[in-house]
mmCIF file of C-alpha atoms in Angstrom:
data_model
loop_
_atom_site.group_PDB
_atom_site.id
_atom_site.type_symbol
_atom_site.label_atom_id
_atom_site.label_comp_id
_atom_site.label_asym_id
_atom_site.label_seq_id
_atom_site.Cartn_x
_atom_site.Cartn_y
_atom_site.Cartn_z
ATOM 1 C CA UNK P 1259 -16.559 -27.819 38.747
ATOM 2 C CA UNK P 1260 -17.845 -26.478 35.393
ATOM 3 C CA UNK P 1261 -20.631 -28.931 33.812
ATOM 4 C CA UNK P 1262 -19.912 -27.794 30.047
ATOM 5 C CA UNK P 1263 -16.481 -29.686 30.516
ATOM 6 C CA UNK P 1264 -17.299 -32.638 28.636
ATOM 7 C CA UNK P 1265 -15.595 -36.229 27.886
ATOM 8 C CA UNK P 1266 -13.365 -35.967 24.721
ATOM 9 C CA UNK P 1267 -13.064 -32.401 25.449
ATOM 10 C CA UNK P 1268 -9.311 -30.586 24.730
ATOM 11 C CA UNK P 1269 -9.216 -28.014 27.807
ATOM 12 C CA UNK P 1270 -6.010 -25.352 28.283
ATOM 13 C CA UNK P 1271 -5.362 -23.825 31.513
ATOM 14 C CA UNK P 1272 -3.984 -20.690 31.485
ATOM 15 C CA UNK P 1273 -1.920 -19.788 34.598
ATOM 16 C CA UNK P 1274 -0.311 -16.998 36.251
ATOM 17 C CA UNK P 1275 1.954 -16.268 38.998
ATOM 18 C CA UNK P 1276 2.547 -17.156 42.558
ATOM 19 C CA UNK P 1277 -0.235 -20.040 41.879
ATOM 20 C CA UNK P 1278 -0.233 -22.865 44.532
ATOM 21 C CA UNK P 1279 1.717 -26.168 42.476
ATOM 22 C CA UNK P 1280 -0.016 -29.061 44.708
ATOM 23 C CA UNK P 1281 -3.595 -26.998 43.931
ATOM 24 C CA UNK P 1282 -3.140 -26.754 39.979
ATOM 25 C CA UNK P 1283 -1.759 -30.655 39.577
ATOM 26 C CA UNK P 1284 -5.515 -31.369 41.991
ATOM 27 C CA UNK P 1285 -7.698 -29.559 39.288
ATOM 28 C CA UNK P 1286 -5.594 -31.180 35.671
ATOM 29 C CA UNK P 1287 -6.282 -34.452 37.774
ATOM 30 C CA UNK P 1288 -10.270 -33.582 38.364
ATOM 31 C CA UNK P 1289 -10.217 -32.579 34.674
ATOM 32 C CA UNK P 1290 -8.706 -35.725 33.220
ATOM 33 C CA UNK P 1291 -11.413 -37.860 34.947
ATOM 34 C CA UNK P 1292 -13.966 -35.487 33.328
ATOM 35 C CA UNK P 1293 -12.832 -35.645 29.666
ATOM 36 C CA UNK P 1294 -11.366 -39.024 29.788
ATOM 37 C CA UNK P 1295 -8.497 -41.174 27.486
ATOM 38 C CA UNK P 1296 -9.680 -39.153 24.279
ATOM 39 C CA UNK P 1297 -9.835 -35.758 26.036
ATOM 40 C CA UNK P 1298 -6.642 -33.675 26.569
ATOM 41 C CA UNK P 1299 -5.787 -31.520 29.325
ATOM 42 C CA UNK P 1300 -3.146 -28.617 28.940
ATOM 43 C CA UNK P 1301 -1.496 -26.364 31.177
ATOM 44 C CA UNK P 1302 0.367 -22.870 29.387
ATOM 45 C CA UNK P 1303 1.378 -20.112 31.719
ATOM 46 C CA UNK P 1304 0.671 -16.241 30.728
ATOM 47 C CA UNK P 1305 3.239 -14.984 29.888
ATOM 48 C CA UNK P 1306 4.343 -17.559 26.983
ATOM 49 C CA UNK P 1307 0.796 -18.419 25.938
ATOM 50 C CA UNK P 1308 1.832 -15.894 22.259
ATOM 51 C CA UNK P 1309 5.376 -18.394 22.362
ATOM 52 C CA UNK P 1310 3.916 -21.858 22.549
ATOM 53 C CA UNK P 1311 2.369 -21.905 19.420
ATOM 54 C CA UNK P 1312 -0.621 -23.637 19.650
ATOM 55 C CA UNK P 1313 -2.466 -24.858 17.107
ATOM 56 C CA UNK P 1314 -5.541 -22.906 15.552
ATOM 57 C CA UNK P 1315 -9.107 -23.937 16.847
ATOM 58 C CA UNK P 1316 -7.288 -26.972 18.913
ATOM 59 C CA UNK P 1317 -9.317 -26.488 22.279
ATOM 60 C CA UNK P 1318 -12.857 -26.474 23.586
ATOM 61 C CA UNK P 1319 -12.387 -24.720 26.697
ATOM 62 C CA UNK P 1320 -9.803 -22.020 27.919
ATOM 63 C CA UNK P 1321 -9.871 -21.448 31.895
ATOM 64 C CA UNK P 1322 -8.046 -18.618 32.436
ATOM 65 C CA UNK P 1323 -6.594 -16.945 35.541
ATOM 66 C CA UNK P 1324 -8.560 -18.982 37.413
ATOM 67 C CA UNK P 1325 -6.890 -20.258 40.787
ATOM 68 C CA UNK P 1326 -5.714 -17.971 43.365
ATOM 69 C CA UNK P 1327 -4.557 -15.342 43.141
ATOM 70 C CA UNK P 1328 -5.691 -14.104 39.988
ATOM 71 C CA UNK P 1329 -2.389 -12.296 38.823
ATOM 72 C CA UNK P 1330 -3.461 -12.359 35.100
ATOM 73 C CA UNK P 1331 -4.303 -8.967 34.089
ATOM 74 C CA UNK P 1332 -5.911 -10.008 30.194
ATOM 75 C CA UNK P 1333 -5.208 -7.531 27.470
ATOM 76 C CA UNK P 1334 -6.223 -7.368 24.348
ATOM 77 C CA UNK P 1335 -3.256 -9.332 22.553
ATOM 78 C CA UNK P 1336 -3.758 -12.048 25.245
ATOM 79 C CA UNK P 1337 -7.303 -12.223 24.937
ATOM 80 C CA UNK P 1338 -6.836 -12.015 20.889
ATOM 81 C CA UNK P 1339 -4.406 -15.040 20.989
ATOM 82 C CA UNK P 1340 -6.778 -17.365 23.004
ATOM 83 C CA UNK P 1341 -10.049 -16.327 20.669
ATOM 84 C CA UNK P 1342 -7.132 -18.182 17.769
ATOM 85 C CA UNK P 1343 -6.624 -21.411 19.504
ATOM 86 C CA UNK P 1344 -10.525 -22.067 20.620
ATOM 87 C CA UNK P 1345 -12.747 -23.733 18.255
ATOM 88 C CA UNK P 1346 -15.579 -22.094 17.085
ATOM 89 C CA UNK P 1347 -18.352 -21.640 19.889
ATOM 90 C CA UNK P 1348 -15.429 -23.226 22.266
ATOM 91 C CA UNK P 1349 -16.309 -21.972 25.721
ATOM 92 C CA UNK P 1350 -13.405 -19.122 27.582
ATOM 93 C CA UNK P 1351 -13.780 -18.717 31.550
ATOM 94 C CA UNK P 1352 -11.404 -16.257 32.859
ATOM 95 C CA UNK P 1353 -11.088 -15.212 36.238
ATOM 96 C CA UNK P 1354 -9.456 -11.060 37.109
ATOM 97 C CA UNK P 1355 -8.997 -8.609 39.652
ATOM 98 C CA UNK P 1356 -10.989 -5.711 39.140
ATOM 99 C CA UNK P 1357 -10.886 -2.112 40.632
ATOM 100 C CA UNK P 1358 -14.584 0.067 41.096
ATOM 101 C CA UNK P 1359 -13.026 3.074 38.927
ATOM 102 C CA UNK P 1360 -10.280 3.469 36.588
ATOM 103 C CA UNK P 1361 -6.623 4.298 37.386
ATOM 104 C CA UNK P 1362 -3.456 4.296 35.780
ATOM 105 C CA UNK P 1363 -2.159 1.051 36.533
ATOM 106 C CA UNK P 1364 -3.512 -2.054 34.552
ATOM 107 C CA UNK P 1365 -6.055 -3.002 36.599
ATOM 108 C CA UNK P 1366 -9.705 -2.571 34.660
ATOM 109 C CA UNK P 1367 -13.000 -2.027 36.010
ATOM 110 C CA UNK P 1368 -15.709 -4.665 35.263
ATOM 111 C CA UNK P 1369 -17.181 -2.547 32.516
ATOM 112 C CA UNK P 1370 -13.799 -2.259 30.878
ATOM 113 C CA UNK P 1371 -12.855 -6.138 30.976
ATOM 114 C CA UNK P 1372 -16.274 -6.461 29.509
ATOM 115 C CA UNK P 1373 -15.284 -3.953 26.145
ATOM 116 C CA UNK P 1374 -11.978 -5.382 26.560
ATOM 117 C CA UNK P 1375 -13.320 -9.347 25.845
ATOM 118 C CA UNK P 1376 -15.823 -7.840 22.664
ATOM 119 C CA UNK P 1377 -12.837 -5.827 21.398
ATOM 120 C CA UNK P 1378 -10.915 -9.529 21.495
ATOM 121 C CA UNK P 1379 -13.887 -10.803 19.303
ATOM 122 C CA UNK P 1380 -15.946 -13.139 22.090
ATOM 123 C CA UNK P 1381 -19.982 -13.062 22.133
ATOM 124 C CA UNK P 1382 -22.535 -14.272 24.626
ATOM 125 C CA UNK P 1383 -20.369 -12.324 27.576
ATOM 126 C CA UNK P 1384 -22.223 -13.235 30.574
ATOM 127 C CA UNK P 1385 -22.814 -11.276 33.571
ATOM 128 C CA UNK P 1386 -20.114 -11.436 35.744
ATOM 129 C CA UNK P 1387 -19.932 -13.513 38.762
ATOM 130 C CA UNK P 1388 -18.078 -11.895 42.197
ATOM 131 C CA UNK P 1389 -15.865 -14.379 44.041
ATOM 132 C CA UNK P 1390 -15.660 -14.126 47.347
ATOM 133 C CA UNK P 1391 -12.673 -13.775 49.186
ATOM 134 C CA UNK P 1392 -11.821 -13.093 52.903
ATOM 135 C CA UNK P 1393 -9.339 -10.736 54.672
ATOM 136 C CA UNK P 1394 -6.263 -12.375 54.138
ATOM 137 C CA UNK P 1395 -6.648 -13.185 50.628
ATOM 138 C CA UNK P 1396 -7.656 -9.592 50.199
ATOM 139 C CA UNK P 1397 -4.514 -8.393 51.664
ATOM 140 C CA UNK P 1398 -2.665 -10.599 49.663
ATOM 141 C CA UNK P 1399 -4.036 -9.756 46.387
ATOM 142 C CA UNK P 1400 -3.380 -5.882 47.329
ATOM 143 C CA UNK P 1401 0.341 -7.189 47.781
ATOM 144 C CA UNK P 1402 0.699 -8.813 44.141
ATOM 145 C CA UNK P 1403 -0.274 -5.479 42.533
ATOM 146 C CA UNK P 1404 1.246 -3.534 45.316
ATOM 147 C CA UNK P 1405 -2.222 -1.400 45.296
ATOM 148 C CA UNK P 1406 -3.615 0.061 48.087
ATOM 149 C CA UNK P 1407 -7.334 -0.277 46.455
ATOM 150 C CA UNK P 1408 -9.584 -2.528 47.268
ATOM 151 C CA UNK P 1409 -9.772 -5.007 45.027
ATOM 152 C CA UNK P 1410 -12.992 -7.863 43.654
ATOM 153 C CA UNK P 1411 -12.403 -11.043 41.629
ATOM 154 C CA UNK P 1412 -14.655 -11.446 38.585
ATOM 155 C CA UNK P 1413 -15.270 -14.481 36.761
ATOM 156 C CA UNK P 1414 -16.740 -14.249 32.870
ATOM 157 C CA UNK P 1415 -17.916 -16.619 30.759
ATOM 158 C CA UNK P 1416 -17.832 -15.831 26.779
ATOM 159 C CA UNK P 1417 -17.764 -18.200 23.596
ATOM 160 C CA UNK P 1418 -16.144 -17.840 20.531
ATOM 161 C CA UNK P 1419 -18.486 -17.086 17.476
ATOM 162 C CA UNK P 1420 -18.998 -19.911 15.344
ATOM 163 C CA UNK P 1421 -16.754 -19.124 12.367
ATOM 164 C CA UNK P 1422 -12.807 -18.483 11.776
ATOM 165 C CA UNK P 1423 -10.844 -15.542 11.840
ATOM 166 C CA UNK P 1424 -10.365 -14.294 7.606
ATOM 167 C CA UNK P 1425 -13.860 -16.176 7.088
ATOM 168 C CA UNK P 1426 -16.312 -14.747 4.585
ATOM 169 C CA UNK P 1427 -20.235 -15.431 4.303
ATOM 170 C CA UNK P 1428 -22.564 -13.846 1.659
ATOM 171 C CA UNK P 1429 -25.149 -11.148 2.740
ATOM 172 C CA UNK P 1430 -28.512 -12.027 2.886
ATOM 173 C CA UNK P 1431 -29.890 -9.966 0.948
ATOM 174 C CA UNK P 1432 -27.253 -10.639 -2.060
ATOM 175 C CA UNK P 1433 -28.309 -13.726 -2.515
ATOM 176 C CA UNK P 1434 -31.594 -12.617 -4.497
ATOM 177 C CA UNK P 1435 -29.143 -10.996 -6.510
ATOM 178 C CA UNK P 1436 -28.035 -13.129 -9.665
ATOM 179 C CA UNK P 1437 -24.278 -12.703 -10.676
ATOM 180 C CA UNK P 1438 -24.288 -10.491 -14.321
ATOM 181 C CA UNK P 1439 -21.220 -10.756 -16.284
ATOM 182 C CA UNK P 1440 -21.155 -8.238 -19.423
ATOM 183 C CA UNK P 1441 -21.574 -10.246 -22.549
ATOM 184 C CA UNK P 1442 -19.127 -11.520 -24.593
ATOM 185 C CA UNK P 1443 -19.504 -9.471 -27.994
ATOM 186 C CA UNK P 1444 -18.843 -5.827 -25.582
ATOM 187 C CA UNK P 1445 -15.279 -6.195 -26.607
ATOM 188 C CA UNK P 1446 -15.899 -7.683 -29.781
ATOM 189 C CA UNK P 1447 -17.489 -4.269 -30.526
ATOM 190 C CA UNK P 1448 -13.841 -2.317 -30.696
ATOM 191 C CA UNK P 1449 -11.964 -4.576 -32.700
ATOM 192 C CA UNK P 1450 -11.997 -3.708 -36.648
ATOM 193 C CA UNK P 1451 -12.180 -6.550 -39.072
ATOM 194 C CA UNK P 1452 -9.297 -6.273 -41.609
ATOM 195 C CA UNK P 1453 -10.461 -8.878 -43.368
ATOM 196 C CA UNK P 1454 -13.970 -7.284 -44.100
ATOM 197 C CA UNK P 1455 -14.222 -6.638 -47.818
ATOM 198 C CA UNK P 1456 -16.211 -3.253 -47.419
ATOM 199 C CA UNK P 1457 -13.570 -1.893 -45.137
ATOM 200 C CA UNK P 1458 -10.986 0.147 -47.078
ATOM 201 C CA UNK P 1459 -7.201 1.695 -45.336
ATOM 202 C CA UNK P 1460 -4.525 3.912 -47.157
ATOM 203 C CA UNK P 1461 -1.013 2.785 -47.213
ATOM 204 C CA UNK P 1462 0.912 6.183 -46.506
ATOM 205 C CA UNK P 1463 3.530 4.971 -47.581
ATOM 206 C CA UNK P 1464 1.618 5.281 -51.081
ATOM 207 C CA UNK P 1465 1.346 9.294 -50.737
ATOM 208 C CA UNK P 1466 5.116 9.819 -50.854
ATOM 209 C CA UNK P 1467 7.370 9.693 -54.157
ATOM 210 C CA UNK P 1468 10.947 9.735 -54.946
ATOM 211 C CA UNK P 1469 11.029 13.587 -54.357
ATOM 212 C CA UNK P 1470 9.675 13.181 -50.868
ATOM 213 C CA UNK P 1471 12.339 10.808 -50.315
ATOM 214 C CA UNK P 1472 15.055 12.344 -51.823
ATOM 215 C CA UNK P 1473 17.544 14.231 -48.866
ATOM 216 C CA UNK P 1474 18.306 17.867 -50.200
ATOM 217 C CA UNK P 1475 21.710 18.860 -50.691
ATOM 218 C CA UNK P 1476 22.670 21.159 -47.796
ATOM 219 C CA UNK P 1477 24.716 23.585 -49.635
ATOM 220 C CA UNK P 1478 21.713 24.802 -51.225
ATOM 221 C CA UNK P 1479 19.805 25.765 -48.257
ATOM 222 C CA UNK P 1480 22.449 28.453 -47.079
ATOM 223 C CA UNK P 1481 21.928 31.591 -48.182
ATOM 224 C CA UNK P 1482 22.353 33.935 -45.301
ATOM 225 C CA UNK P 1483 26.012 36.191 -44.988
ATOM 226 C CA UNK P 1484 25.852 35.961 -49.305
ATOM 227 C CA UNK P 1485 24.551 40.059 -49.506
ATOM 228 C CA UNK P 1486 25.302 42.621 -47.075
ATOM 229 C CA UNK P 1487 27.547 42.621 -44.111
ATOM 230 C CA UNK P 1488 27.882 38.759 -42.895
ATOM 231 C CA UNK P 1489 27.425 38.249 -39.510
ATOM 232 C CA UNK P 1490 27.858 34.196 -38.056
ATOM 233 C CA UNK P 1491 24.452 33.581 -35.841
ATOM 234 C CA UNK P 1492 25.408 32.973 -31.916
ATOM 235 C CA UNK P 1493 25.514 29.067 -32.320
ATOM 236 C CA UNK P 1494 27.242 28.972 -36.060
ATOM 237 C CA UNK P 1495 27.565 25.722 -37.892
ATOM 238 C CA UNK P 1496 28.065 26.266 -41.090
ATOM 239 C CA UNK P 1497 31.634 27.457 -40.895
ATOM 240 C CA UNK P 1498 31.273 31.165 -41.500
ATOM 241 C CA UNK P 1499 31.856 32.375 -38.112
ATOM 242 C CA UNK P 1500 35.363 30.633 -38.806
ATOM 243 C CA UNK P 1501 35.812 32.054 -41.924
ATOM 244 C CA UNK P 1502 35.279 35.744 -40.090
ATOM 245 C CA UNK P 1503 37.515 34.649 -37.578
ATOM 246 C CA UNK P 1504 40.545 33.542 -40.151
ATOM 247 C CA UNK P 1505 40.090 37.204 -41.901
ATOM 248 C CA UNK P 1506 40.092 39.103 -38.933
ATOM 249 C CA UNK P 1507 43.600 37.221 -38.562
ATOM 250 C CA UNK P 1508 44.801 38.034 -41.570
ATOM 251 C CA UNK P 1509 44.439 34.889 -42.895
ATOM 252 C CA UNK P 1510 43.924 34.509 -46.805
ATOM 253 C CA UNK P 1511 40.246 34.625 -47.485
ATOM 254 C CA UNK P 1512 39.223 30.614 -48.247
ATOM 255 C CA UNK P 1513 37.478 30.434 -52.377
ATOM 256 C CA UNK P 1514 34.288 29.488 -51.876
ATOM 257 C CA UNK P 1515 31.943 29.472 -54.822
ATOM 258 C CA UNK P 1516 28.675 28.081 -53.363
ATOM 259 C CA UNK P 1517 28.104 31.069 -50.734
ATOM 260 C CA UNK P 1518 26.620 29.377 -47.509
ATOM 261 C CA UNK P 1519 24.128 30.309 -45.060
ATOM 262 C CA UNK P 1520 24.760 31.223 -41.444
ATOM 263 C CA UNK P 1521 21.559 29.119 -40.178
ATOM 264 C CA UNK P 1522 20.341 27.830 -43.659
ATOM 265 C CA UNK P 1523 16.634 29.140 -42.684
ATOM 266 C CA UNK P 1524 16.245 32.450 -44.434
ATOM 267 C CA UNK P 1525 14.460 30.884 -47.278
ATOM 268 C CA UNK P 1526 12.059 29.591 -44.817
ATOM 269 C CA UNK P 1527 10.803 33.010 -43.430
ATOM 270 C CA UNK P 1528 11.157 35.920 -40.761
ATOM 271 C CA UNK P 1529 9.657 33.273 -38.507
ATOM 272 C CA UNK P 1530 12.494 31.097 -39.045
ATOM 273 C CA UNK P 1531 15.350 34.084 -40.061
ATOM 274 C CA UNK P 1532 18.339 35.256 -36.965
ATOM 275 C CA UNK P 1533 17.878 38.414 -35.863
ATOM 276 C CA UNK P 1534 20.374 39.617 -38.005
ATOM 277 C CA UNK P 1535 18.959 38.231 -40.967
ATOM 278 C CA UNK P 1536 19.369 40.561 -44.392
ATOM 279 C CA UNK P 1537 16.117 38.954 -45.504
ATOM 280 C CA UNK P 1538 14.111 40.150 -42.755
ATOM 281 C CA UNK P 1539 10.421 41.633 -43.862
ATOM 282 C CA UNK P 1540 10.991 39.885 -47.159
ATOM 283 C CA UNK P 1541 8.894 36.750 -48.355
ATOM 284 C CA UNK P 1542 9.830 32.705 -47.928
ATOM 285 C CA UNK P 1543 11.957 31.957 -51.334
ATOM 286 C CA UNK P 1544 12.944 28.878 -52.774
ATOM 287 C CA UNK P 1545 16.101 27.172 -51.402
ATOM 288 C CA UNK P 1546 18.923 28.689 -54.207
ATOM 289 C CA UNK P 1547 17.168 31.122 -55.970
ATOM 290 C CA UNK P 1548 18.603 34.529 -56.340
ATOM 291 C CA UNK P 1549 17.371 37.566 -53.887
ATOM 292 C CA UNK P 1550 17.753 41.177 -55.030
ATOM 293 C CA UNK P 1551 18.102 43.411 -51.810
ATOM 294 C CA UNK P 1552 17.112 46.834 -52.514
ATOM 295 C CA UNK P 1553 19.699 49.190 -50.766
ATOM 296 C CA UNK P 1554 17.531 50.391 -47.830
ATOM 297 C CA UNK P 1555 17.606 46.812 -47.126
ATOM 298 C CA UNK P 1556 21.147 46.959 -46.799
ATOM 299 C CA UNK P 1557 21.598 49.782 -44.285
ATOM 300 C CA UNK P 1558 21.225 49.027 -41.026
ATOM 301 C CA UNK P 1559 18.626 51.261 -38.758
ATOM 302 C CA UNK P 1560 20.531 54.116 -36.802
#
């Protein structure tokens, strides 16, 4: 039947539809004589070959689609699932009816069941082989895909490549190549030695002294709305635009011998001063020292 079925070989038939019972249990019983007690002979149909779960790499040969008629149309997926359970360089015969051009049903053309078995991953496809069949087997292959073509039965013989699926192998031409790591010292090389005696740091906390440290006393930082017409700044804090508020309300005017700031930044500069700012144009000052304004300063610009 096919001579590179051997004894002690594991061999899956793959079967499709409308296949003749009494014909099928014939061929398992041929096979079994050819592999013998340690060989194993397995039958899966089509459409639940992706639900038995097979084993990986767990049979030598895969006939496929091969008793009449040849139903199987193989697609990728198919042909992808039975490349997983052959060993590597396990030998795949399928058998499929094939059209001369394409058309929009399923049924390939020789050339494309050819791309169809490399796309799967198989090598050494072999030519195909035409199986001859006469009228009425014709007529009833026509009624199976309910085509009106005519129709031709290929059979294809293709192995498996002789490594796994996820395997890796190193180039040729990297093996001239020897493996470089960097050395050891590279990151030795940013790493500073605090215990090297020529190697000096400042404490900073050295540069600062009790002055530095000391927190001013806020009072003394308000000077705007002393001079001139006070005016509270838009977001007020220091309690002036409250003060305003209670006169305007006839309130008794609150003692207040420190006078206070409306932002507390006029001795800092214009850059720092509201817009409103009596010290405008003048110079930075020292928190609670006394500011003459001159009475232009005073009058505001008409």
């Amino acid at each position: 039947m096919y001579p590179f079925i051997g004894k002690d070989n594991h061999v899956l038939i793959v079967w499709g539809d409308s296949v003749d019972p009494n014909k099928l249990k014939d061929v398992v019983e041929n096979l079994k004589q050819l592999v013998g007690p340690s060989g194993k002979v397995s039958l899966e149909n089509a459409g639940r070959l992706s639900l038995a779960s097979h084993a990986a790499s767990s049979f030598d040969v895969v006939l496929s689609g091969v008793f009449f008629p040849q139903s199987i149309v193989h697609s990728v997926q198919q042909l992808g699932e039975v490349a997983r359970i052959v060993k590597p360089q396990g030998t795949v015969v399928l058998q499929e009816a094939t059209v001369l051009q394409n058309n929009e049903k399923s049924l390939k053309t020789v050339e494309k069941l050819h791309t169809t078995l490399k796309l799967a991953g198989f090598i050494d496809i072999k030519e195909p082989k035409s199986i001859s069949l006469n009228e009425n087997e014709r007529e009833t292959l026509k009624a199976v895909f309910n085509t009106s073509e005519s129709l031709n039965i290929v059979e294809i013989q293709c192995k498996k490549p002789n490594f796994e699926i996820g395997s890796s192998a190193v180039l040729p031409f990297a093996k001239n190549i020897a493996a470089t790591k960097p050395p050891s010292e590279v990151a030795a090389v940013w790493k500073l030695d605090s215990l090297d005696d020529d190697f000096e740091t400042i404490d900073s906390d050295t540069l600062l002294d009790d002055s530095d440290l000391k927190k001013p006393d806020p009072s003394s930082l308000k000077v705007c709305g002393t001079t001139g017409k006070r005016k509270a700044c838009k977001n007020c804090t220091c309690g002036l635009a409250e003060e305003l508020e209670s006169e305007t309300a006839g309130q008794p005017k609150q003692s207040n011998q420190i006078q206070t700031s409306a932002c507390g930044n006029c001795y800092l500069g214009d850059a720092f001063r509201c817009a409103s700012c009596p010290y405008l144009g003048m110079p930075a000052f020292k928190p609670g020292e006394k500011v003459q304004l001159s009475n232009n300063q005073l009058k505001a610009d008409v």
